[in-house]
Amino acid sequence: MNRERKLWIGFALVMGISFAILGYFGYEIYQQAPPVPSEIISVDQKTIFTEAEIKDGQNIWQSMGGQEVGSIWGHGAYVAPDWTADWLHREAVFILNSYAKKDFNSKFEALTEEQKAGLKIRLQQDLRKNTFNAASNTITVSKDRIAAIAYLSEYYKGLFMDDPKFDQLRHDYAIPKMSIKDPEKMRKMSAFFFWATWATVTERPGSKISYTHNWPSDELVGNVATSNLLIWSGVSIILLIFCIGALIFYHVKSGEGEHLETPVADPLLKQGMTPSMFRIKKYFLVVSLLIVLQVIMGVITAHYGVEGNGFYGIPLDEWLPYAVTRTWHTQLAIFWIATAWLATGLYIAPAVSGKDPKFQVFGVNFLFVALLIIVLGSMAGQWMGVMQKLNLIHNFWFGHQGYEYVDLGRFWQVFLLIGLFLWLTLMVRPLLPVLRKKTEEKNLIIMFLISCTAIALFYAAGLMWGRQTNLAIAEYWRWWVVHLWVEGFFEVFATVVIAFLFVRLGLLKTKTATLNVIFSTIIFMSGGILGTCHHLYFSGTPVGVMAFGATFSALEIVPLVLIGYEAYHNYRLSKSTEWIRDYKWPIYYMIAVAFWNFLGAGVFGFIINPPIALYYVQGLNTTPLHGHTALFGVYGMLGIGLMLFVLRSLYRHELWNETLMKFIFWATNIGLLAMALLSLLPVGIWQAIASIEHGMWYARSSELMQQPAMVTLKWLRAIGDTIFGFGILGLCYFVFEISFRKKR
């Protein structure tokens, strides 16, 4: 059995076993998710909230922006609090003060430590006891909790509506007045907030751990780190060290590989250009505009962190609130990166066969129009949803779903899925004749088509939840999209595309490229598929999810330790011959991808991956630190690199402005690094210390986030943002200038 066949068998086993385990945990989540009762009742059987009110409350929360306005269970935005941590702490303080008033005629803080300890035990016995009755499908709450619910319902009504007492807090949280316009809607959203908080402190049946594994940390209610958090964190670190050693041994044993003489001239100069390949350039014009728009939305979103109700004195939140700008900022990142990659695929497929199938040009143009409609239509729908111009059903279909990275309404999701399958068709048709010839490139093309099929197919996971699906179940499927689709199969697609490009340039042998691609995919998917679970530690999932998530998310870091070798190899290629210098900047962006893969995905990713670390930092600025440096640093830089490669090929006889390209490259990379090191990292570290010492509620509170030194750190982000922004403007200018330049 040859090595290639062994690798294919290994690939099939990894995919089959990993998805079987992930599917099993999905089944367990369906069975063990925090129950949504038909009623929440008092001891004397009076109804406090109904199931319909809880579910409608979830939809109301989604319609106002959902995870783009604070977070639930740690997933979402970072300016406003995590509402479950906030409700939990405020409920605990309210009840403790009522105990202290009744027993000692004093405030809780004025009591002795012994008195406080006794009251905290009483509080924990009340809050942590699971009073869900499966037979009657009800949750019973005490009189003290009912009083706390009434108090907190009024508190959040004042905050989300227009009580002037909350003007400063709304400013700090970047929440506009009348975000919720109807008092009845506000009552229902409070019902959802209570249920989501109930799951964070109520112990699972037969367990001493809450449904969210004692997250968020809060010593008052007994939410403290468990032994499982420590055990599986230790296992993940030990496994990481072992697998790194094994990979280095394998790499050294394999040697440098075969030497390949560099062609004396650019092989792509002999490549024919089909009509559909020329139609790709309009995709890149749109990509460059979307990048600029995304950066503008990012600047506004970041500024809301220091001036919560405006932009340098302009009351921007009245018609473009934080929930909208952040939604567009995150969604546009997915749109432009995906468009750049999809366009590259549309360029490569006919380049391999050398001709277009029938209607290929029409398909490329039709897909372009469809993508424009999806981008503009979904953005308009999200604005209407956040501005409360749609009812709950229309909001679900055309407005704002409230789930970070998959905020677009269900209609636009379906539309995008259809577009992805159209793209897949456009990819398959030109490559089928090449496959039938059984050339040396066959296995590389097969892997290419597998990755394309997975990109189209796995976006369908976003259709697996409904309008009122249990939040724990919706989170499970959401991370299929965010982790498996964005971080998983796009990674495989990128690996294959880069290998294809180097083969086409004559810099890599086809067989070597094929073996490397299959092996890299096996290594990445070994950790990547089950690594999805590390997003689900505290999302109402069983303990087994933590065990597999911690173990396999550590494996995601393993291939990144040799990323420096890949970067150096690419750098040597850029210097190997005279004609390769035409591809200098695309290759330099591949080098940047390697750097950000190591720093953003590797270092900044692993500091939040172990369960004990994530327990204290989930939902803090350590998450956008990883998000920015991994999403833009890796996928964004690669998207730019692929775009530049295609443009170099399309305009092969045009001279590039080397000074401008140098400025764009260093401005984007230095700006991103400055953004991370001057602001996101120090803010995240400060919050992490606060979370460990006081609890998650304090790490996200206005008391901490509005301290003068913290505000200064947030302002420091402007340095990196400005440098980065000028680099992006330069990129946009370059793409338009070369696209409309008169041919020489």
XYZ file of C-alpha atoms in Angstrom:
744
model
C 0.000 0.000 0.000
C 1.564 3.306 -1.091
C 1.825 6.347 1.177
C -0.867 8.262 -0.692
C -3.441 5.496 -0.172
C -2.553 5.262 3.538
C -3.101 8.990 3.936
C -6.507 8.801 2.246
C -7.521 5.987 4.637
C -6.282 8.087 7.567
C -8.261 11.055 6.298
C -11.450 8.986 6.015
C -10.991 7.554 9.536
C -10.369 10.969 11.110
C -13.442 12.466 9.441
C -15.700 9.508 10.204
C -14.711 9.019 13.859
C -14.599 12.732 14.670
C -18.036 13.488 13.259
C -19.482 10.400 14.939
C -18.288 11.698 18.332
C -19.419 15.266 17.588
C -22.815 13.925 16.529
C -23.071 11.872 19.739
C -22.473 14.968 21.848
C -25.072 16.782 19.807
C -27.548 14.061 20.793
C -26.506 14.431 24.447
C -26.982 18.204 24.293
C -30.508 17.710 22.964
C -31.226 15.374 25.903
C -29.505 17.360 28.669
C -29.987 21.009 27.667
C -31.364 23.270 30.435
C -35.136 22.688 30.329
C -37.494 25.459 29.273
C -40.515 24.879 31.576
C -44.142 25.343 30.630
C -44.343 27.678 33.651
C -42.177 29.248 36.330
C -44.335 29.305 39.444
C -44.254 30.422 43.065
C -44.515 28.103 46.058
C -48.268 28.824 46.180
C -48.650 27.897 42.472
C -48.939 31.424 41.049
C -47.526 31.841 37.541
C -44.485 34.115 37.272
C -43.476 33.424 33.656
C -44.783 31.050 30.984
C -42.868 29.061 28.385
C -44.243 31.299 25.631
C -42.987 34.398 27.467
C -39.497 32.927 27.892
C -39.282 31.957 24.220
C -40.725 35.278 23.034
C -38.242 36.997 25.350
C -35.417 35.134 23.635
C -36.678 36.385 20.259
C -37.004 39.949 21.568
C -33.419 39.797 22.839
C -32.361 38.518 19.402
C -34.277 41.250 17.583
C -32.503 44.070 19.452
C -29.134 42.589 18.458
C -28.830 39.558 20.754
C -25.187 38.632 21.112
C -24.206 41.980 19.591
C -25.428 43.771 22.763
C -23.526 42.259 25.674
C -23.539 38.487 25.889
C -25.422 35.466 27.224
C -23.368 32.599 28.694
C -20.237 34.544 27.643
C -20.912 34.584 23.890
C -21.328 37.980 22.266
C -20.136 41.584 22.401
C -17.920 43.137 25.064
C -19.045 46.723 25.825
C -22.264 45.877 27.666
C -22.196 43.203 30.425
C -22.845 39.528 30.160
C -26.520 39.662 31.105
C -26.508 36.296 32.890
C -23.492 37.297 35.022
C -25.052 40.714 35.650
C -28.489 39.355 36.597
C -26.978 36.622 38.779
C -24.848 39.001 40.839
C -27.572 41.633 41.197
C -30.079 38.953 42.225
C -27.635 37.600 44.820
C -26.929 41.059 46.283
C -30.654 41.908 46.394
C -31.545 38.693 48.238
C -28.588 38.955 50.645
C -29.600 42.512 51.523
C -33.169 41.381 52.122
C -31.865 38.601 54.422
C -29.645 41.077 56.277
C -32.491 43.589 56.639
C -34.835 40.949 58.010
C -32.367 39.183 60.345
C -30.055 42.011 61.446
C -31.798 45.228 60.317
C -28.639 46.090 58.378
C -27.124 45.993 54.919
C -25.246 42.845 53.973
C -21.904 44.641 53.578
C -22.113 45.956 57.166
C -22.331 42.458 58.708
C -19.514 40.466 60.289
C -17.787 37.777 58.226
C -19.506 35.072 60.272
C -22.937 36.588 59.644
C -22.181 36.993 55.948
C -21.112 33.342 55.672
C -24.390 32.121 57.135
C -26.479 34.243 54.765
C -24.425 33.154 51.724
C -25.048 29.507 52.590
C -28.793 30.211 52.799
C -28.656 32.028 49.445
C -26.802 29.174 47.760
C -29.236 26.600 49.091
C -32.064 28.602 47.534
C -30.465 29.424 44.173
C -28.566 26.211 43.503
C -31.388 23.765 44.335
C -32.956 22.339 41.179
C -36.719 22.818 41.532
C -37.589 21.717 37.997
C -40.417 19.161 38.090
C -40.294 17.011 34.961
C -43.792 15.613 35.553
C -45.490 19.020 35.639
C -42.775 20.708 33.521
C -42.533 23.606 35.982
C -39.837 25.441 37.926
C -40.731 26.616 41.416
C -39.055 29.719 42.834
C -39.023 31.095 46.373
C -40.626 34.354 47.556
C -37.179 35.915 47.852
C -36.420 35.130 44.209
C -39.809 36.429 43.109
C -39.055 39.739 44.831
C -35.647 39.800 43.107
C -37.288 39.075 39.736
C -39.684 41.999 40.230
C -36.808 44.316 41.209
C -34.572 43.266 38.311
C -37.402 43.407 35.770
C -37.866 47.078 36.686
C -34.097 47.630 36.614
C -33.727 46.269 33.071
C -36.898 48.033 31.952
C -35.327 51.344 33.011
C -32.044 50.451 31.301
C -33.404 49.294 27.944
C -36.218 51.857 27.764
C -35.889 55.518 28.774
C -35.538 55.935 32.551
C -33.270 59.034 32.944
C -31.588 57.438 35.988
C -29.867 55.066 33.561
C -28.551 57.681 31.119
C -24.942 57.301 32.260
C -25.131 53.510 32.370
C -26.647 53.430 28.878
C -23.734 55.607 27.753
C -21.234 53.206 29.342
C -22.934 50.182 27.771
C -23.521 51.837 24.334
C -27.243 51.040 24.573
C -29.558 53.667 22.994
C -32.711 54.855 24.721
C -35.808 52.839 23.874
C -33.864 49.861 22.524
C -37.022 48.028 23.570
C -40.081 50.176 22.921
C -42.858 48.113 24.539
C -43.070 47.425 28.334
C -44.662 44.025 27.642
C -41.758 43.067 25.396
C -39.406 44.174 28.148
C -41.176 41.913 30.653
C -40.779 38.972 28.291
C -37.093 39.700 27.742
C -36.663 39.694 31.537
C -38.285 36.238 31.533
C -35.603 35.029 29.119
C -32.825 36.699 31.147
C -34.081 34.964 34.293
C -34.272 31.540 32.613
C -30.767 31.890 31.116
C -29.441 32.966 34.538
C -31.330 30.156 36.306
C -29.329 27.689 34.169
C -26.016 29.234 35.284
C -26.559 28.565 38.994
C -29.033 25.670 39.210
C -27.357 22.307 39.701
C -27.968 19.542 37.188
C -29.967 16.597 38.557
C -27.641 14.342 40.551
C -24.748 16.794 40.315
C -23.128 19.631 42.275
C -22.373 21.560 39.070
C -24.731 23.995 37.351
C -26.051 23.511 33.803
C -23.312 25.895 32.568
C -20.590 24.195 34.618
C -20.656 26.912 37.302
C -20.054 29.681 34.780
C -20.015 32.661 35.385
C -17.658 32.732 38.368
C -19.323 34.363 41.383
C -18.326 33.365 44.900
C -21.572 34.693 46.448
C -23.689 31.998 44.768
C -21.112 29.192 44.931
C -20.104 29.377 41.264
C -16.448 28.417 41.612
C -13.992 26.477 39.436
C -14.480 22.696 39.536
C -11.983 19.850 39.552
C -12.958 18.969 35.948
C -11.767 22.383 34.801
C -8.338 21.754 36.311
C -8.042 18.103 35.286
C -8.888 18.592 31.613
C -6.763 21.734 31.389
C -3.813 19.666 32.599
C -4.596 16.861 30.137
C -4.763 19.332 27.240
C -1.375 20.869 28.066
C 0.331 17.482 28.496
C -1.169 16.226 25.230
C -0.080 19.404 23.459
C 3.539 18.967 24.552
C 3.542 15.268 23.577
C 2.033 15.849 20.128
C 4.386 18.754 19.399
C 7.315 16.448 20.124
C 5.858 13.729 17.895
C 5.263 16.159 15.022
C 8.804 17.572 15.237
C 10.194 14.012 15.211
C 8.100 13.193 12.135
C 9.208 16.403 10.430
C 12.900 15.772 11.091
C 12.583 12.119 10.015
C 10.875 13.153 6.773
C 13.738 15.485 5.849
C 13.590 18.442 3.504
C 11.750 16.648 0.739
C 12.535 16.538 -2.969
C 14.490 19.324 -4.608
C 12.774 20.887 -7.602
C 14.522 23.061 -10.140
C 12.819 26.441 -10.429
C 11.456 27.131 -13.949
C 13.439 29.710 -15.921
C 10.241 31.586 -16.873
C 6.786 32.111 -15.374
C 4.755 28.973 -16.282
C 1.511 30.951 -15.999
C 2.516 33.078 -18.994
C 1.752 30.027 -21.103
C -1.620 29.550 -19.435
C -4.651 30.478 -21.484
C -7.211 32.880 -20.048
C -10.845 31.868 -20.366
C -13.684 34.436 -20.556
C -14.990 33.527 -17.088
C -11.548 34.134 -15.550
C -11.644 37.748 -16.738
C -15.059 38.184 -15.082
C -13.533 37.545 -11.652
C -12.019 41.027 -11.371
C -15.344 42.634 -10.423
C -15.460 40.348 -7.386
C -12.229 41.914 -6.149
C -13.552 45.441 -6.675
C -16.421 44.564 -4.348
C -14.068 42.799 -1.924
C -11.926 45.937 -1.588
C -15.009 48.111 -0.949
C -16.343 45.660 1.637
C -12.980 45.680 3.458
C -13.071 49.480 3.675
C -16.681 49.412 4.909
C -15.820 46.730 7.465
C -12.920 48.810 8.804
C -15.156 51.904 9.052
C -17.719 49.892 11.017
C -14.893 48.586 13.218
C -13.672 52.109 13.978
C -17.178 53.243 14.934
C -17.770 50.102 17.015
C -14.484 50.519 18.896
C -15.253 54.206 19.510
C -18.568 53.275 21.130
C -16.420 51.706 23.866
C -15.324 55.189 24.996
C -18.241 57.346 23.796
C -21.210 55.057 24.122
C -23.902 57.264 22.611
C -22.108 58.929 19.721
C -19.107 59.469 17.516
C -17.069 62.543 18.457
C -20.191 64.378 19.589
C -22.445 63.191 16.756
C -25.462 61.296 18.270
C -24.839 58.375 15.948
C -26.622 55.821 18.122
C -29.997 57.346 17.229
C -29.850 55.864 13.723
C -26.765 53.614 13.723
C -26.495 52.007 17.180
C -23.655 49.823 18.430
C -25.635 46.633 17.774
C -25.847 47.520 14.067
C -22.227 48.630 13.582
C -20.857 45.570 15.364
C -23.180 43.253 13.437
C -22.043 44.725 10.147
C -18.386 44.721 11.240
C -18.364 40.985 12.048
C -20.602 39.958 9.153
C -18.700 41.962 6.545
C -15.505 40.197 7.632
C -17.071 36.854 6.740
C -18.537 38.226 3.503
C -15.395 39.811 2.035
C -13.028 37.015 3.095
C -15.382 34.358 1.719
C -15.893 36.336 -1.506
C -12.123 36.675 -2.043
C -11.648 32.940 -1.529
C -14.645 31.947 -3.659
C -13.464 34.229 -6.468
C -10.019 32.622 -6.327
C -11.674 29.228 -6.685
C -13.665 30.445 -9.698
C -10.375 31.592 -11.235
C -8.462 28.375 -10.547
C -11.080 25.835 -11.716
C -11.139 26.845 -15.413
C -7.394 27.576 -15.284
C -6.770 23.870 -14.615
C -8.855 22.654 -17.559
C -7.998 25.577 -19.835
C -11.568 26.214 -20.998
C -14.994 27.213 -19.747
C -17.962 24.826 -19.724
C -21.149 26.106 -21.299
C -22.797 28.985 -19.381
C -19.776 29.363 -17.046
C -19.600 33.114 -17.721
C -23.321 33.490 -17.061
C -22.953 31.526 -13.820
C -20.055 33.692 -12.598
C -22.025 36.885 -13.351
C -25.239 35.536 -11.825
C -23.463 34.477 -8.629
C -21.895 37.947 -8.375
C -25.320 39.633 -8.492
C -26.737 37.120 -5.999
C -23.895 37.809 -3.522
C -24.493 41.574 -3.799
C -28.198 41.098 -3.050
C -27.392 38.890 -0.041
C -24.875 41.378 1.402
C -27.039 44.487 0.961
C -30.341 42.769 1.769
C -29.116 41.135 4.975
C -27.525 44.393 6.181
C -30.764 46.303 5.580
C -32.769 43.614 7.375
C -30.456 43.696 10.391
C -30.820 47.465 10.680
C -34.625 47.162 10.555
C -34.545 44.403 13.184
C -32.389 46.314 15.669
C -34.477 49.461 15.143
C -37.544 47.356 16.130
C -39.311 47.837 12.794
C -40.154 44.136 12.335
C -42.332 41.742 14.319
C -40.693 38.658 15.827
C -41.493 36.311 12.940
C -40.452 38.758 10.204
C -37.321 39.580 12.193
C -36.312 35.902 12.259
C -36.745 35.556 8.502
C -35.496 38.885 7.209
C -33.964 40.787 10.148
C -31.493 39.965 12.900
C -31.178 36.448 14.342
C -29.043 37.713 17.230
C -26.352 35.024 17.000
C -22.825 36.365 16.525
C -21.388 35.677 13.023
C -24.715 34.226 11.828
C -26.832 37.308 12.489
C -28.423 37.448 9.043
C -32.110 36.506 8.796
C -33.109 32.971 7.830
C -34.193 34.014 4.311
C -30.708 35.419 3.642
C -29.128 32.286 5.133
C -31.061 30.096 2.696
C -30.224 32.451 -0.163
C -26.513 32.278 0.718
C -26.644 28.467 0.947
C -28.137 28.304 -2.547
C -25.381 30.658 -3.733
C -22.707 28.384 -2.246
C -24.112 25.365 -4.075
C -24.173 27.399 -7.291
C -20.505 28.217 -6.646
C -19.809 24.512 -6.070
C -21.418 23.708 -9.426
C -19.252 26.318 -11.132
C -16.198 24.728 -9.487
C -17.026 21.110 -10.361
C -17.944 21.512 -14.044
C -14.538 22.721 -15.338
C -12.660 20.125 -13.266
C -14.626 16.999 -14.268
C -12.863 16.610 -17.653
C -9.482 16.842 -15.896
C -10.497 14.155 -13.384
C -11.545 11.821 -16.188
C -8.055 12.061 -17.696
C -6.575 10.676 -14.444
C -3.611 13.025 -14.541
C -1.031 13.350 -11.768
C -3.112 16.187 -10.328
C -6.119 13.909 -9.773
C -5.781 13.460 -5.997
C -5.049 17.143 -5.462
C -8.180 18.032 -7.442
C -10.224 15.512 -5.443
C -9.128 17.149 -2.185
C -9.885 20.540 -3.713
C -13.421 19.413 -4.582
C -13.919 17.839 -1.136
C -13.080 21.163 0.495
C -15.396 23.023 -1.923
C -18.230 20.572 -1.206
C -17.707 20.938 2.551
C -17.817 24.748 2.287
C -21.187 24.548 0.544
C -22.584 21.731 2.670
C -21.547 22.746 6.181
C -23.083 26.199 5.974
C -26.383 24.285 6.085
C -25.730 23.702 9.820
C -26.971 27.266 10.261
C -30.454 26.059 9.323
C -30.597 23.476 12.102
C -32.103 25.778 14.720
C -35.511 27.395 14.623
C -36.917 30.681 15.814
C -37.471 29.453 19.378
C -34.931 26.634 19.686
C -33.392 26.085 23.135
C -30.322 28.341 23.386
C -27.988 25.423 24.246
C -29.023 23.578 21.072
C -28.800 26.707 18.904
C -25.262 27.336 20.234
C -24.231 23.781 19.306
C -25.254 24.293 15.682
C -23.981 27.906 15.542
C -20.476 26.720 16.322
C -20.726 24.191 13.496
C -20.910 27.235 11.233
C -18.405 29.479 13.020
C -15.822 26.810 13.845
C -16.265 24.021 11.291
C -17.258 26.167 8.313
C -15.140 29.278 8.876
C -12.195 27.831 10.819
C -12.332 24.262 9.509
C -13.139 23.652 5.875
C -12.063 27.068 4.693
C -8.682 26.165 6.219
C -8.579 22.977 4.140
C -9.625 24.939 1.048
C -6.819 27.442 1.690
C -4.239 24.674 2.104
C -5.237 23.075 -1.198
C -5.391 26.398 -3.069
C -1.910 27.450 -1.915
C -0.509 24.046 -2.902
C -2.238 24.359 -6.292
C -0.734 27.781 -6.885
C 2.796 26.619 -6.065
C 2.373 23.567 -8.321
C 1.152 25.788 -11.160
C 4.158 28.061 -10.654
C 6.454 25.028 -10.917
C 7.728 25.509 -7.356
C 6.302 22.285 -5.951
C 5.923 18.800 -7.389
C 2.354 17.607 -7.746
C 2.929 14.402 -5.758
C 4.716 16.246 -2.961
C 1.933 18.837 -2.831
C -0.737 16.128 -2.707
C 0.931 14.242 0.150
C 1.484 17.463 2.108
C -2.122 18.582 1.636
C -3.656 15.279 2.755
C -1.284 15.002 5.726
C -1.908 18.626 6.770
C -5.661 18.090 6.504
C -5.478 14.980 8.709
C -3.442 16.831 11.352
C -5.701 19.874 11.306
C -8.996 17.966 11.298
C -7.806 15.605 14.068
C -8.103 18.519 16.455
C -10.344 20.843 14.472
C -13.583 18.850 14.333
C -13.792 17.856 18.000
C -12.088 21.121 18.925
C -15.497 22.667 18.177
C -16.442 21.560 21.690
C -14.131 24.112 23.328
C -16.686 26.778 22.402
C -19.366 24.841 24.294
C -17.865 24.326 27.771
C -20.360 26.691 29.434
C -23.297 26.604 27.022
C -25.570 24.225 28.898
C -23.703 21.110 27.758
C -22.777 17.868 29.615
C -19.313 17.420 31.188
C -18.136 15.085 28.397
C -18.108 18.016 25.999
C -15.421 19.641 28.164
C -13.262 16.509 28.148
C -13.215 16.207 24.364
C -13.127 19.954 23.754
C -10.086 20.497 25.986
C -8.231 17.487 24.617
C -8.763 18.066 20.930
C -8.648 21.868 20.882
C -5.055 21.508 22.152
C -4.305 19.454 19.032
C -5.348 22.415 16.863
C -2.210 24.213 18.053
C 0.154 21.346 17.177
C 0.642 22.040 13.429
C 1.267 25.724 14.172
C 4.598 25.053 15.924
C 6.258 24.373 12.562
C 4.681 27.414 10.931
C 8.031 29.230 11.002
C 9.441 26.592 8.631
C 6.553 27.224 6.236
C 7.145 30.985 6.423
C 10.871 30.606 5.764
C 10.186 28.214 2.883
C 7.828 30.754 1.293
C 10.361 33.547 1.825
C 13.046 31.513 0.032
C 10.632 30.921 -2.846
C 10.087 34.661 -3.216
C 13.851 35.050 -3.786
C 14.452 31.961 -5.900
C 14.422 33.484 -9.396
C 13.883 36.739 -11.253
C 10.378 36.110 -12.560
C 9.071 34.951 -9.151
C 9.544 38.506 -7.901
C 6.377 39.388 -9.788
C 4.609 37.261 -7.141
C 6.551 38.780 -4.238
C 3.599 40.440 -2.541
C 1.168 37.512 -2.757
C 3.933 35.319 -1.275
C 4.672 37.908 1.417
C 1.027 37.729 2.461
C 1.430 33.942 2.741
C 4.362 34.647 5.088
C 2.128 37.020 7.069
C -0.485 34.254 7.287
C 2.137 31.968 8.842
C 3.087 34.640 11.389
C -0.509 35.346 12.412
C -1.315 31.637 12.445
C 1.349 31.200 15.093
C 0.611 34.355 17.128
C -3.124 34.891 16.643
C -4.443 31.355 16.248
C -1.679 29.656 18.241
C -0.486 31.824 21.141
C -3.546 34.054 21.597
C -5.842 31.108 20.866
C -4.288 28.757 23.397
C -4.339 31.291 26.241
C -8.144 31.084 26.138
C -8.587 27.429 25.135
C -7.865 25.432 28.346
C -11.074 25.103 30.404
C -9.633 26.744 33.546
C -8.477 29.735 31.483
C -11.728 30.093 29.569
C -13.707 29.834 32.811
C -12.302 33.212 33.848
C -11.817 34.939 30.469
C -14.770 33.865 28.290
C -16.376 37.033 27.000
C -13.479 39.318 27.932
C -11.188 41.241 25.556
C -8.912 38.215 25.286
C -11.548 36.859 22.881
C -11.428 39.744 20.348
C -7.643 39.663 20.753
C -7.708 36.120 19.386
C -10.556 36.942 16.984
C -8.887 39.890 15.281
C -5.430 38.359 15.010
C -6.755 34.980 13.830
C -9.711 36.005 11.634
C -8.069 38.961 9.897
C -4.478 37.946 10.564
C -4.912 34.484 9.068
C -8.016 34.398 6.876
C -8.006 38.084 5.974
C -4.318 38.190 5.050
C -4.771 35.005 3.048
C -7.806 36.506 1.289
C -5.706 39.541 0.325
C -2.825 37.303 -0.759
C -5.102 35.187 -2.976
C -6.666 38.322 -4.454
C -3.230 39.743 -5.272
C -2.162 36.449 -6.845
C -5.174 36.460 -9.180
C -4.684 40.149 -9.999
C -1.018 39.465 -10.770
C -2.152 36.737 -13.146
C -4.927 38.824 -14.721
C -2.675 41.849 -15.258
C 0.518 39.915 -15.856
C 2.253 42.581 -17.966
C 1.385 45.529 -15.719
C 3.961 47.078 -13.414
C 2.942 47.331 -9.761
C 3.697 50.316 -7.561
C 6.253 48.687 -5.260
C 6.258 51.611 -2.818
C 2.490 51.449 -2.457
C 2.503 47.655 -2.051
C 5.200 47.882 0.607
C 3.172 50.495 2.500
C -0.025 48.404 2.302
C 1.706 45.263 3.557
C 3.481 46.836 6.509
C 0.635 49.184 7.469
C -1.907 46.350 7.699
C 0.433 44.066 9.644
C 1.922 46.698 11.971
C -1.516 48.251 12.533
C -3.033 44.900 13.474
C -0.133 44.137 15.828
C -0.388 47.571 17.483
C -4.140 47.151 17.926
C -3.526 43.842 19.686
C -0.553 44.755 21.876
C -1.432 48.347 22.829
C -5.112 47.835 23.627
C -6.808 44.441 23.338
C -4.129 42.459 25.208
C -3.664 44.810 28.214
C -7.426 45.362 28.545
C -7.975 41.588 28.410
C -5.289 40.913 31.032
C -6.733 43.559 33.374
C -10.219 42.080 32.962
C -8.902 38.546 33.537
C -7.318 39.586 36.846
C -10.586 41.273 37.864
C -12.552 38.158 36.908
C -10.306 35.889 38.991
C -10.383 38.203 42.021
C -14.019 39.362 41.981
C -16.019 37.410 39.405
C -17.178 37.732 35.817
C -19.824 40.320 36.724
C -17.109 42.789 37.786
C -14.798 42.123 34.820
C -17.531 43.386 32.457
C -18.976 46.098 34.734
C -18.971 49.849 34.048
C -17.153 50.297 37.393
C -14.098 48.586 35.887
C -14.431 49.426 32.208
C -14.895 53.168 32.769
C -11.892 53.669 35.033
C -9.629 56.398 33.572
C -6.676 54.062 32.969
C -8.966 51.528 31.259
C -10.443 54.251 29.033
C -6.891 55.307 28.111
C -6.070 51.735 27.076
C -9.181 51.670 24.906
C -8.150 54.983 23.300
C -4.699 53.533 22.527
C -6.363 51.241 20.051
C -6.769 54.282 17.795
C -3.030 54.153 17.000
C -3.161 50.673 15.495
C -6.585 51.270 13.945
C -5.338 54.389 12.135
C -2.228 52.709 10.710
C -4.286 49.687 9.708
C -7.014 51.853 8.167
C -4.565 53.728 5.923
C -3.184 50.390 4.764
C -6.679 49.191 3.813
C -7.424 52.436 1.955
C -4.167 51.942 0.049
C -5.234 48.404 -0.850
C -8.604 49.605 -2.133
C -6.904 52.307 -4.230
C -4.479 49.743 -5.668
C -7.238 47.310 -6.699
C -9.280 50.028 -8.409
C -6.253 51.673 -10.029
C -4.940 48.482 -11.609
C -8.440 47.354 -12.638
C -9.162 50.556 -14.555
C -5.631 51.420 -15.649
C -5.209 51.829 -19.391
C -3.255 48.854 -20.683
C 0.293 49.604 -21.690
